[in-house]
Amino acid sequence: MGNFADFHARSIQDRDAFWAEQAQLVDWKVKPQQICDYSKPPFAKWFVGGETNLCHNAVDRHLAERADQPALIFVSTETDHEKTYTYRELHAEVQRMAAILQDLGVVKGDRVLIYMPMIAEAAFAMLACVRLGAVHSVVFGGFASHSLATRIEDASPKVIISADAGSRGGKVVAYKPLLDEAIALSAHKPAKVLMVDRHLADFTPAAGRDVDYATERAKHMDALVPCVWVESTHPSYTLYTSGTTGKPKGVQRDTGGYTVALAASMPYVFEGKPGGTFFCTSDIGWVVGHSYIIYGPLIGGMATILYEGLPIRPDGGIWWRLVERYKVNVMFSAPTAIRVLKKQDPALLTKYDLSSLQALFLAGEPLDEPTAKWISEGLNGKAIIDNYWQTETGWPILSICNGVEKAPSKFGSPGKAIYGYNVKLVDDQTGEELTGANQKGVLTIDGPLPPGNLQTIWGDDERFVKTYWKTVPGKLVYSTFDWAVRDEDGYFFILGRTDDVINVAGHRLGTREIEESISSHPNIAEVAVVGVADPLKGQVAMAFAIAKDTSGLTDATARLKLEGEVMKVVDTQLGAVARPSRVFFVTALPKTRSGKLLRRAIQAVAEGRDPGDLTTMDDPAALQQIVEQIKG
Ligand code: ATP
Ligand code: MG
């Protein structure tokens, strides 16, 4: 145990020594000659001259000590399947997959696109790619052909790995027709498609292109495929951002820096110990899934649970049943999932033995105080740790680092800047750094970004520089495009995206602040606030809320009464300037597939504009409700 402030200060002031130490947490074939090359800002190269392999560090390295310990625990409540793979078994499966990929012509540097449901073979596929030095690009299985086609075109994969189908809430979702359509739409065509046939949905293989996984696997049962040692800076994967604010960006990650960053995060941030169990409920299609379903826990010698299914099927206690059964130590989920559970019987939270569980980490979007309190109380005071990051960063920027020094959480705050991150709040108009407590500014990071962060945007260095590094006047700093304040203790509070800051008669307000305030009304389950153009005030806030109890809201008078109550809450907490001009009641809010509010689309509709590209939207009916409300 140390002192976090010193630990953080050292990571910035004595950067190379700090990260040289962390680099010892992983295996290198060739040791790095230089820790950080920042001679061409903003491009940072980590552990230059070093050679390593991500799969070696996640799997092979553990064989000596824990070959017969669980590595991958696959649980599907969709197909009623549970299977545990030990490190030895995982090693064998990954080599079989790697041998198949080699047969299909995959070599170092080739791209392999993975469009798969949450099944064990998806993990084998990712690990097999990095084993060979191939660059994987996982596309979330919920995306349909249009989103998939743009990603196929951008990544230009030699091989695509897919499956016949996924399953959601007991309903089979066929993948193959979507994949075929996407390939037809895309200008780039993969040479081969490797199909994992779960026998959920019939399909006709494309002759000469589609290859059956089970048949190929049977040929390679004893495959021995050594890891291909790659330079530390060799890309391990590309992954697209959620597309909440516009066209998704293809984030490119290195190998050495990412391995070290994840290895260090296990003890310092998550307190995950070798031999323990990590349960991350995200999806392999998202960055949280890459880092904390697959690579982080395995690099840390833990067992990791890969879960296919809903949080509420067979009932809302399923996750806690898994915690009991697999003695989960560290759990990682998203606020959106907790809000789903909040609508279930709270007794399900205490039905199982959760004594193994140390902490629940939540990330991906703002964790509002009522939700944080609900889950914290429901889990009998277990630590609930909000942490803030981006697809771009690969691991958290802000969190409590209990593995360095125990610190309390504050509701509504993801904590402090993590070691390695030189976080500054700046005034986006003047570029001036804001050092005082409770000043609102854009959350930026001074370069070099720490290990594990994006190297560039795939195939577009110029867009990387222009998008992230050129927005603060007069400075080359990385912008997160999130708006935040820091309190006197160094805890940050995210106020919303910079796009979402609204300007009401000269006052700048974060939509998040208004949402927090509205959420504190006892009958509000969820709310989205957007700024809408107003001829008088410049902009006004407009709210779209989901009521917990809708039984009394059938007539207009009751709705008006609740609207008035909500406005009063905002008046008292933030002042009349923040009061929404209208509060509309809906039953669903438009979100991305990863559960993030699509304020951009809501705002467009509220201003009577075309909402634009909606391919990452989960439920179009939710936006339609808003259209109708606005029309009155
Ligand atoms: P795009 O960049 O394509 O618009 P996106 O930003 O939604 O998509 P992600 O990288 O998945 O894509 O999301 C990162 C963003 O999510 C952060 O910039 C922030 O706005 C939000 N976020 C993540 N974690 C938290 C958190 N703990 N608290 C508040 N906001 C969070
Ligand atoms: Mg973003």
XYZ file of C-alpha atoms and ligand atoms in Angstrom:
664
model
C 0.000 0.000 0.000
C 1.295 3.385 -0.891
C 0.205 6.924 -1.208
C -1.864 7.490 -4.307
C -0.860 11.123 -4.804
C 2.829 10.147 -4.824
C 2.148 7.173 -7.076
C 0.345 9.392 -9.557
C 2.934 12.162 -9.403
C 5.711 9.684 -10.095
C 3.880 8.283 -13.124
C 3.943 11.762 -14.687
C 7.189 13.284 -13.422
C 9.260 10.131 -13.606
C 7.276 8.615 -16.427
C 9.817 6.291 -17.975
C 11.017 4.818 -14.680
C 7.427 4.308 -13.569
C 6.396 2.456 -16.726
C 9.659 0.531 -16.943
C 8.684 -0.931 -13.592
C 5.174 -1.794 -14.798
C 6.652 -3.385 -17.924
C 8.104 -6.055 -15.665
C 4.590 -7.312 -14.982
C 4.570 -8.943 -18.423
C 6.826 -11.245 -20.444
C 9.021 -9.887 -23.225
C 10.824 -11.916 -25.853
C 13.076 -8.910 -26.341
C 13.189 -6.245 -23.639
C 12.273 -2.697 -24.662
C 15.174 -0.389 -25.433
C 13.240 2.802 -24.889
C 10.201 3.216 -22.636
C 8.478 6.051 -24.449
C 9.307 7.686 -27.734
C 7.446 10.981 -27.916
C 9.635 12.605 -30.526
C 6.696 13.059 -32.900
C 3.840 14.356 -30.779
C 1.013 13.503 -30.506
C 2.103 10.044 -31.664
C 3.457 8.104 -28.686
C 5.378 4.860 -29.060
C 5.599 2.690 -25.948
C 8.283 0.157 -25.076
C 10.114 0.693 -28.325
C 12.392 -2.129 -29.430
C 10.566 -4.584 -27.190
C 9.017 -7.725 -28.613
C 6.149 -9.513 -27.002
C 2.844 -11.241 -27.705
C -0.543 -10.498 -26.185
C -1.745 -14.100 -26.359
C 1.438 -15.347 -24.740
C 0.861 -12.997 -21.819
C -2.826 -13.883 -21.542
C -2.515 -17.646 -21.896
C 0.831 -19.404 -22.388
C 2.592 -17.561 -19.620
C 0.242 -19.061 -17.025
C 0.695 -22.694 -18.025
C 3.613 -23.258 -15.683
C 1.675 -22.200 -12.617
C -2.021 -22.578 -13.335
C -2.573 -24.912 -16.288
C -5.432 -26.670 -14.515
C -7.088 -23.606 -13.071
C -10.131 -22.126 -14.766
C -9.360 -19.504 -17.404
C -12.560 -19.027 -19.400
C -16.012 -19.732 -18.009
C -18.640 -19.667 -20.715
C -22.222 -19.303 -19.520
C -25.205 -19.003 -21.824
C -28.663 -18.660 -20.369
C -29.826 -18.509 -23.974
C -28.788 -22.051 -24.888
C -28.478 -23.362 -21.315
C -24.837 -24.073 -21.619
C -22.033 -23.718 -19.082
C -18.486 -24.791 -19.710
C -15.237 -24.021 -17.977
C -11.960 -24.061 -19.888
C -8.776 -24.369 -17.875
C -5.703 -22.467 -19.007
C -4.460 -25.724 -20.573
C -7.716 -26.211 -22.457
C -7.871 -22.596 -23.533
C -4.309 -22.883 -24.807
C -5.287 -25.914 -26.888
C -8.405 -24.257 -28.320
C -6.550 -21.087 -29.234
C -3.896 -23.092 -31.050
C -6.579 -24.987 -32.980
C -8.161 -21.698 -34.017
C -4.745 -20.272 -34.896
C -3.941 -23.313 -37.038
C -7.212 -22.871 -38.931
C -6.462 -19.198 -39.530
C -2.998 -20.112 -40.797
C -4.604 -22.567 -43.216
C -6.808 -19.730 -44.428
C -3.692 -17.719 -45.166
C -3.671 -15.361 -42.200
C -0.241 -13.950 -41.412
C 1.108 -11.172 -39.217
C -0.467 -7.819 -40.012
C -3.534 -9.254 -41.765
C -6.887 -8.081 -40.481
C -9.477 -10.532 -39.240
C -12.972 -9.276 -38.592
C -14.899 -11.025 -35.832
C -18.690 -10.772 -35.960
C -19.823 -13.173 -33.300
C -22.199 -13.674 -30.417
C -20.890 -14.077 -26.876
C -19.577 -17.615 -27.205
C -16.266 -19.172 -26.206
C -15.171 -19.399 -29.845
C -15.175 -15.596 -30.015
C -12.547 -15.526 -27.272
C -10.532 -18.234 -29.049
C -10.737 -16.156 -32.218
C -9.466 -12.949 -30.629
C -6.625 -14.741 -28.848
C -5.706 -16.712 -31.976
C -5.443 -13.516 -33.997
C -3.063 -11.781 -31.637
C -1.153 -15.051 -31.282
C -0.366 -14.787 -34.997
C 0.179 -11.038 -34.980
C -3.018 -10.594 -37.011
C -5.075 -7.497 -36.222
C -8.600 -8.289 -35.089
C -11.556 -6.040 -35.468
C -14.512 -7.196 -33.437
C -17.867 -5.848 -34.560
C -20.689 -5.989 -32.039
C -23.010 -8.861 -32.880
C -26.079 -6.676 -32.550
C -25.127 -4.538 -35.536
C -26.980 -5.095 -38.757
C -25.580 -5.231 -42.276
C -25.100 -1.515 -42.904
C -22.934 -0.888 -39.802
C -21.098 -4.124 -40.447
C -20.424 -3.240 -44.086
C -18.796 0.101 -43.230
C -16.514 -1.677 -40.767
C -15.634 -4.411 -43.272
C -14.702 -1.719 -45.742
C -12.603 0.205 -43.253
C -10.726 -2.800 -41.827
C -10.439 -4.727 -45.157
C -10.125 -8.137 -43.474
C -8.636 -11.171 -45.217
C -10.864 -13.434 -43.122
C -14.147 -12.916 -41.271
C -15.073 -15.185 -38.374
C -18.762 -15.440 -37.636
C -21.499 -17.795 -36.486
C -24.887 -18.904 -37.720
C -26.709 -17.040 -34.993
C -26.882 -15.416 -31.636
C -29.773 -15.542 -29.249
C -31.416 -12.813 -27.245
C -34.143 -13.331 -24.692
C -34.682 -16.840 -26.037
C -35.130 -15.626 -29.604
C -32.666 -16.744 -32.263
C -31.025 -13.866 -34.101
C -29.555 -15.120 -37.371
C -26.147 -13.561 -38.125
C -25.378 -15.194 -41.438
C -27.935 -13.345 -43.617
C -26.755 -10.018 -42.160
C -23.145 -10.939 -42.798
C -23.844 -12.015 -46.385
C -25.692 -8.783 -47.015
C -22.882 -6.738 -45.469
C -20.270 -8.441 -47.641
C -22.458 -7.764 -50.681
C -22.701 -4.090 -49.690
C -18.990 -3.691 -49.012
C -16.498 -2.888 -51.753
C -13.958 -5.010 -49.933
C -14.537 -8.786 -50.004
C -12.911 -11.174 -47.513
C -11.135 -14.172 -49.029
C -12.652 -16.567 -46.514
C -15.426 -16.674 -43.933
C -15.003 -19.073 -41.024
C -18.402 -20.140 -39.720
C -19.042 -21.469 -36.231
C -22.252 -23.442 -36.632
C -24.225 -23.506 -33.395
C -27.119 -25.185 -35.197
C -29.447 -22.400 -34.176
C -30.254 -21.132 -37.665
C -29.965 -22.919 -41.010
C -27.778 -21.333 -43.637
C -26.252 -22.091 -46.994
C -22.474 -21.728 -47.060
C -21.062 -19.681 -49.937
C -19.117 -22.116 -52.084
C -15.373 -21.481 -52.151
C -15.616 -18.835 -49.453
C -17.277 -20.206 -46.329
C -15.412 -22.700 -44.188
C -16.908 -24.785 -41.387
C -15.181 -24.343 -38.038
C -16.016 -27.768 -36.560
C -14.666 -29.570 -39.633
C -11.446 -27.567 -39.614
C -11.023 -27.854 -35.848
C -11.216 -31.650 -36.082
C -8.178 -31.558 -38.382
C -6.143 -29.578 -35.897
C -6.839 -31.207 -32.540
C -3.139 -31.474 -31.674
C -2.106 -28.195 -33.245
C 1.011 -26.541 -31.876
C 1.156 -22.988 -33.108
C 3.854 -20.890 -31.466
C 3.219 -17.238 -30.653
C 4.535 -14.818 -33.260
C 6.676 -12.284 -31.413
C 5.781 -8.814 -32.569
C 7.199 -5.379 -31.966
C 5.627 -3.601 -29.016
C 4.154 -1.039 -31.405
C 2.594 -3.656 -33.683
C -1.191 -3.136 -33.758
C -3.157 -5.721 -31.817
C -6.604 -4.628 -32.879
C -8.904 -1.957 -34.172
C -12.258 -1.169 -32.626
C -14.890 1.401 -33.432
C -16.231 3.905 -30.911
C -19.920 3.746 -30.061
C -20.910 6.493 -32.470
C -22.843 8.491 -29.906
C -21.682 11.789 -31.340
C -21.380 10.906 -34.999
C -19.487 8.627 -37.341
C -17.613 5.955 -35.344
C -13.817 6.217 -35.266
C -11.592 3.173 -35.816
C -9.393 3.120 -32.745
C -6.030 1.383 -33.278
C -4.288 -0.192 -30.318
C -0.665 -1.362 -29.981
C 0.555 -4.594 -28.396
C 3.182 -3.877 -25.713
C 1.641 -0.762 -24.212
C -1.796 -2.359 -24.040
C -0.470 -5.513 -22.385
C 1.397 -3.516 -19.746
C -1.511 -1.134 -19.109
C -3.947 -3.981 -18.523
C -1.461 -5.951 -16.438
C -0.946 -2.941 -14.154
C -4.655 -2.166 -13.904
C -5.447 -5.573 -12.433
C -3.734 -5.013 -9.059
C -3.935 -1.213 -8.869
C -7.437 -0.458 -10.113
C -9.381 -3.720 -9.812
C -7.491 -5.544 -7.056
C -7.908 -8.713 -9.077
C -5.646 -11.523 -7.943
C -4.290 -14.495 -9.890
C -6.551 -17.493 -9.279
C -9.567 -15.248 -8.620
C -12.611 -14.718 -10.841
C -13.557 -11.638 -12.877
C -17.065 -11.167 -14.237
C -17.523 -8.399 -16.757
C -21.038 -8.218 -18.167
C -20.134 -6.140 -21.219
C -19.896 -7.556 -24.729
C -16.763 -8.454 -26.674
C -17.955 -5.928 -29.268
C -17.125 -3.054 -26.901
C -13.854 -1.839 -25.478
C -14.797 -2.861 -21.936
C -15.305 -6.380 -23.256
C -11.918 -6.417 -25.001
C -10.070 -5.216 -21.941
C -12.008 -6.832 -19.108
C -13.768 -9.886 -20.482
C -10.770 -11.107 -22.441
C -7.340 -9.600 -22.021
C -7.123 -7.984 -18.568
C -8.352 -10.879 -16.417
C -6.360 -13.443 -18.408
C -3.165 -11.392 -18.300
C -3.795 -11.235 -14.550
C -4.100 -15.035 -14.283
C -7.761 -14.889 -13.319
C -10.765 -16.843 -14.523
C -13.073 -14.726 -16.653
C -16.792 -15.234 -17.209
C -18.135 -14.801 -20.727
C -21.890 -14.497 -20.404
C -24.424 -14.797 -23.189
C -27.844 -13.704 -22.049
C -29.913 -10.995 -20.467
C -29.478 -9.761 -16.893
C -33.104 -10.636 -16.172
C -33.458 -14.119 -17.611
C -34.369 -16.604 -16.167
C -34.788 -13.878 -13.549
C -33.116 -10.716 -12.265
C -30.935 -12.771 -9.922
C -28.944 -14.540 -12.641
C -25.777 -12.438 -12.309
C -25.720 -12.844 -8.546
C -26.242 -16.575 -8.927
C -23.102 -16.606 -11.091
C -21.215 -14.586 -8.488
C -22.064 -17.220 -5.885
C -21.401 -20.190 -8.113
C -18.051 -19.033 -9.497
C -16.943 -17.100 -6.423
C -16.583 -13.903 -8.407
C -14.207 -11.403 -6.807
C -14.452 -8.521 -9.219
C -17.508 -7.557 -11.194
C -17.751 -4.968 -13.950
C -20.970 -3.721 -15.512
C -22.646 -0.556 -16.803
C -25.122 1.850 -15.233
C -27.646 1.007 -17.939
C -27.684 -2.630 -16.787
C -28.157 -1.621 -13.170
C -31.110 0.529 -14.200
C -32.613 -2.561 -15.796
C -32.131 -4.508 -12.563
C -33.648 -1.636 -10.614
C -36.996 -2.500 -12.135
C -36.707 -6.037 -10.675
C -37.358 -7.387 -7.193
C -34.561 -6.048 -4.928
C -34.747 -9.244 -2.844
C -32.891 -10.951 -5.729
C -29.791 -8.980 -4.759
C -29.552 -10.666 -1.371
C -30.706 -14.153 -2.288
C -27.214 -15.459 -3.059
C -23.949 -15.705 -1.182
C -21.941 -12.744 -2.459
C -19.180 -12.972 0.140
C -16.492 -13.472 -2.531
C -17.346 -10.174 -4.216
C -14.970 -7.308 -3.416
C -16.341 -4.590 -5.653
C -18.658 -3.751 -8.526
C -17.145 -1.476 -11.164
C -19.433 0.502 -13.449
C -18.486 2.458 -16.555
C -19.703 3.676 -19.915
C -22.021 6.516 -18.996
C -22.839 8.708 -16.049
C -23.752 6.795 -12.914
C -26.521 8.829 -11.352
C -26.697 8.990 -7.605
C -30.068 7.238 -7.148
C -28.849 4.249 -9.180
C -25.528 4.123 -7.341
C -27.305 4.264 -3.988
C -29.825 1.636 -4.979
C -27.202 -0.912 -5.976
C -24.890 -0.070 -3.106
C -27.636 -0.570 -0.549
C -28.987 -3.624 -2.355
C -25.560 -5.254 -2.199
C -25.215 -4.504 1.484
C -22.668 -1.776 1.124
C -20.248 -3.490 -1.294
C -17.921 -1.010 -2.960
C -19.495 0.460 -6.098
C -16.734 1.991 -8.198
C -17.671 4.312 -11.019
C -14.850 4.585 -13.537
C -14.592 6.766 -16.582
C -12.949 5.929 -19.888
C -13.295 5.845 -23.629
C -12.834 3.321 -26.403
C -9.805 5.430 -27.272
C -8.082 4.919 -23.919
C -8.578 1.157 -23.551
C -8.616 1.315 -19.760
C -9.909 3.800 -17.184
C -8.835 7.456 -17.052
C -10.611 8.206 -13.787
C -11.248 5.815 -10.929
C -10.515 5.047 -7.341
C -7.300 2.999 -7.231
C -7.929 0.942 -4.127
C -5.012 -1.301 -5.008
C -2.664 1.630 -4.496
C -4.359 3.321 -1.588
C -7.833 2.760 -0.179
C -10.056 5.740 -0.825
C -13.759 6.369 -0.418
C -16.053 6.696 -3.438
C -18.165 9.790 -3.813
C -21.595 9.392 -5.330
C -21.746 10.865 -8.805
C -17.968 10.892 -9.236
C -15.747 8.388 -11.055
C -12.891 9.423 -8.759
C -9.483 10.851 -9.520
C -7.127 10.844 -12.470
C -5.432 7.452 -12.665
C -1.627 7.066 -12.732
C -0.235 7.731 -16.194
C -2.948 10.240 -17.049
C -1.962 13.872 -16.867
C -5.516 15.159 -16.769
C -6.250 18.859 -16.993
C -9.449 20.818 -17.136
C -9.296 23.616 -19.653
C -11.474 26.444 -20.784
C -12.480 25.440 -24.291
C -12.734 29.046 -25.450
C -9.348 30.324 -24.259
C -7.421 27.082 -23.789
C -6.490 28.222 -20.304
C -5.975 25.556 -17.640
C -8.508 25.637 -14.812
C -6.811 24.704 -11.572
C -9.340 25.907 -9.034
C -11.870 23.670 -7.330
C -15.305 23.323 -8.921
C -14.444 25.130 -12.134
C -16.145 23.691 -15.186
C -13.960 22.771 -18.127
C -13.189 20.264 -20.824
C -11.393 17.178 -19.596
C -8.131 16.922 -21.500
C -5.024 14.770 -21.256
C -1.517 16.071 -21.840
C 0.544 13.879 -24.142
C 1.964 11.379 -24.289
C -1.166 9.371 -23.657
C -0.219 6.502 -21.351
C 0.348 2.922 -22.549
C -2.753 1.148 -23.844
C -4.299 4.266 -25.375
C -5.014 4.543 -29.069
C -2.007 4.896 -31.360
C -3.995 6.540 -34.097
C -7.200 6.184 -36.058
C -6.845 3.187 -38.325
C -5.497 4.345 -41.665
C -5.995 8.011 -40.883
C -3.247 9.719 -38.882
C -4.518 13.087 -39.985
C -7.995 12.491 -38.609
C -6.402 11.329 -35.332
C -4.523 14.601 -34.944
C -7.343 16.791 -36.138
C -10.124 15.118 -34.175
C -8.483 14.787 -30.796
C -5.530 17.145 -30.561
C -6.483 20.382 -32.255
C -9.582 21.521 -30.447
C -8.072 23.479 -27.575
C -6.780 26.828 -28.815
C -3.004 27.146 -28.827
C -2.275 23.732 -27.300
C -1.549 20.214 -28.446
C -3.639 18.306 -25.895
C -5.954 15.323 -26.161
C -9.583 16.261 -25.732
C -12.029 13.740 -24.333
C -14.903 15.983 -25.435
C -16.345 15.558 -21.979
C -17.146 18.427 -19.712
C -16.239 18.100 -16.027
C -15.456 19.705 -12.689
C -12.926 18.669 -10.055
C -13.676 19.200 -6.373
C -11.224 20.256 -3.669
C -10.265 16.591 -3.063
C -9.344 15.962 -6.690
C -12.506 13.985 -7.486
C -13.925 14.616 -10.926
C -17.583 14.861 -11.868
C -18.490 14.399 -15.523
C -21.121 16.916 -16.580
C -21.775 15.632 -20.077
C -20.201 15.801 -23.487
C -18.986 19.127 -24.768
C -21.625 18.874 -27.498
C -24.215 18.617 -24.782
C -23.283 21.722 -22.897
C -26.137 24.100 -23.315
C -26.064 27.817 -23.193
C -29.149 29.329 -21.626
C -29.084 33.104 -21.748
C -25.319 33.098 -21.365
C -25.165 30.418 -18.654
C -23.330 27.233 -19.585
C -24.973 24.152 -18.173
C -24.125 20.479 -18.513
C -27.117 18.370 -19.497
C -25.866 15.809 -16.984
C -26.347 18.257 -14.104
C -29.961 18.786 -15.059
C -30.513 15.063 -15.530
C -29.043 14.325 -12.088
C -31.361 16.835 -10.576
C -34.463 15.500 -12.332
C -33.516 11.917 -11.404
C -33.725 12.814 -7.763
C -37.504 13.141 -8.076
C -38.875 9.910 -6.566
C -41.067 9.092 -9.563
C -38.399 9.482 -12.263
C -36.650 6.315 -13.436
C -34.569 7.808 -16.233
C -34.281 11.062 -18.095
C -32.569 12.669 -21.070
C -32.039 16.411 -21.288
C -31.090 18.207 -24.488
C -30.546 21.805 -25.419
C -33.013 23.131 -27.952
C -32.568 26.323 -29.957
C -34.631 29.181 -28.593
C -35.005 32.592 -30.252
C -34.924 34.428 -26.935
C -32.466 32.572 -24.721
C -30.201 31.004 -27.320
C -30.983 27.571 -25.981
C -33.358 26.030 -23.494
C -33.258 22.660 -21.799
C -35.880 20.119 -22.766
C -36.384 16.887 -20.814
C -37.685 13.474 -21.820
C -38.370 11.336 -18.795
C -39.464 7.818 -17.972
C -41.674 7.684 -14.894
C -41.333 4.804 -12.461
C -45.043 4.651 -11.796
C -46.978 5.502 -14.921
C -50.374 4.409 -13.639
C -51.422 7.947 -12.762
C -50.063 9.544 -15.933
C -52.816 8.627 -18.339
C -54.435 12.057 -18.373
C -52.916 15.383 -19.279
C -53.572 16.982 -15.879
C -51.563 14.312 -14.068
C -48.711 14.696 -16.547
C -48.736 18.445 -16.112
C -48.634 18.022 -12.346
C -45.572 15.771 -12.498
C -43.968 18.101 -15.031
C -44.467 20.962 -12.581
C -42.961 18.936 -9.746
C -39.920 18.075 -11.823
C -39.392 21.714 -12.762
C -39.598 22.659 -9.113
C -36.884 20.137 -8.222
C -34.585 21.722 -10.803
C -35.474 25.218 -9.604
C -34.510 24.393 -6.041
C -31.359 22.442 -6.857
C -29.870 24.345 -9.786
C -31.874 27.503 -10.151
C -34.552 28.611 -12.553
C -32.025 29.114 -15.358
C -31.626 25.339 -15.635
C -35.344 24.638 -15.579
C -36.408 22.640 -18.633
C -38.873 24.412 -20.872
C -40.832 21.180 -21.125
C -40.748 17.742 -19.510
C -42.216 15.062 -21.749
C -43.000 11.573 -20.531
C -42.011 8.594 -22.649
C -41.651 4.861 -22.031
C -38.228 4.442 -23.655
C -35.263 6.606 -24.606
C -33.220 6.259 -27.789
C -29.879 4.642 -27.024
C -26.931 3.182 -28.807
C -26.459 -0.561 -28.767
C -24.084 -0.094 -25.858
C -26.748 1.626 -23.790
C -25.638 5.229 -24.218
C -28.217 7.942 -24.631
C -28.363 9.330 -28.159
C -28.824 12.973 -27.190
C -27.633 14.039 -30.632
C -30.659 12.368 -32.226
C -33.087 13.596 -29.572
C -31.847 17.129 -29.998
C -32.176 17.001 -33.777
C -35.730 15.768 -33.523
C -36.573 18.329 -30.844
C -35.337 21.066 -33.172
C -37.240 19.577 -36.090
C -34.072 18.494 -37.896
C -33.158 15.195 -39.526
C -31.518 12.964 -36.869
C -28.929 11.732 -39.384
C -27.100 8.400 -39.195
C -28.956 6.142 -36.775
C -27.343 2.814 -37.552
C -26.003 2.383 -34.029
C -29.398 3.025 -32.467
C -30.971 0.209 -30.511
C -34.687 0.963 -30.598
C -36.005 3.333 -33.302
C -39.481 3.290 -31.712
C -38.071 5.274 -28.788
C -37.123 8.141 -31.079
C -40.520 7.970 -32.750
C -42.174 8.536 -29.345
C -40.191 11.735 -29.024
C -41.164 12.874 -32.498
C -44.815 12.406 -31.530
C -44.449 14.176 -28.189
C -42.880 17.189 -29.873
C -45.672 17.335 -32.436
C -48.042 17.291 -29.443
P -18.312 8.406 -30.229
O -16.978 8.825 -29.720
O -18.241 7.615 -31.482
O -19.326 9.497 -30.251
P -18.800 7.301 -27.590
O -17.993 8.437 -27.086
O -20.149 7.093 -26.982
O -18.934 7.340 -29.180
P -17.290 5.295 -26.164
O -15.844 5.372 -26.350
O -17.909 3.952 -26.044
O -17.987 5.950 -27.404
O -17.756 6.107 -24.888
C -16.925 6.963 -24.146
C -17.745 8.047 -23.523
O -18.697 7.501 -22.588
C -16.970 9.045 -22.697
O -16.346 10.012 -23.488
C -18.066 9.616 -21.786
O -18.842 10.584 -22.464
C -18.925 8.403 -21.509
N -18.520 7.743 -20.237
C -17.801 6.627 -20.090
N -17.662 6.297 -18.799
C -18.303 7.252 -18.084
C -18.513 7.500 -16.680
N -18.046 6.666 -15.762
N -19.201 8.609 -16.334
C -19.681 9.461 -17.265
N -19.527 9.277 -18.587
C -18.846 8.191 -19.005
Mg -16.327 9.379 -27.848
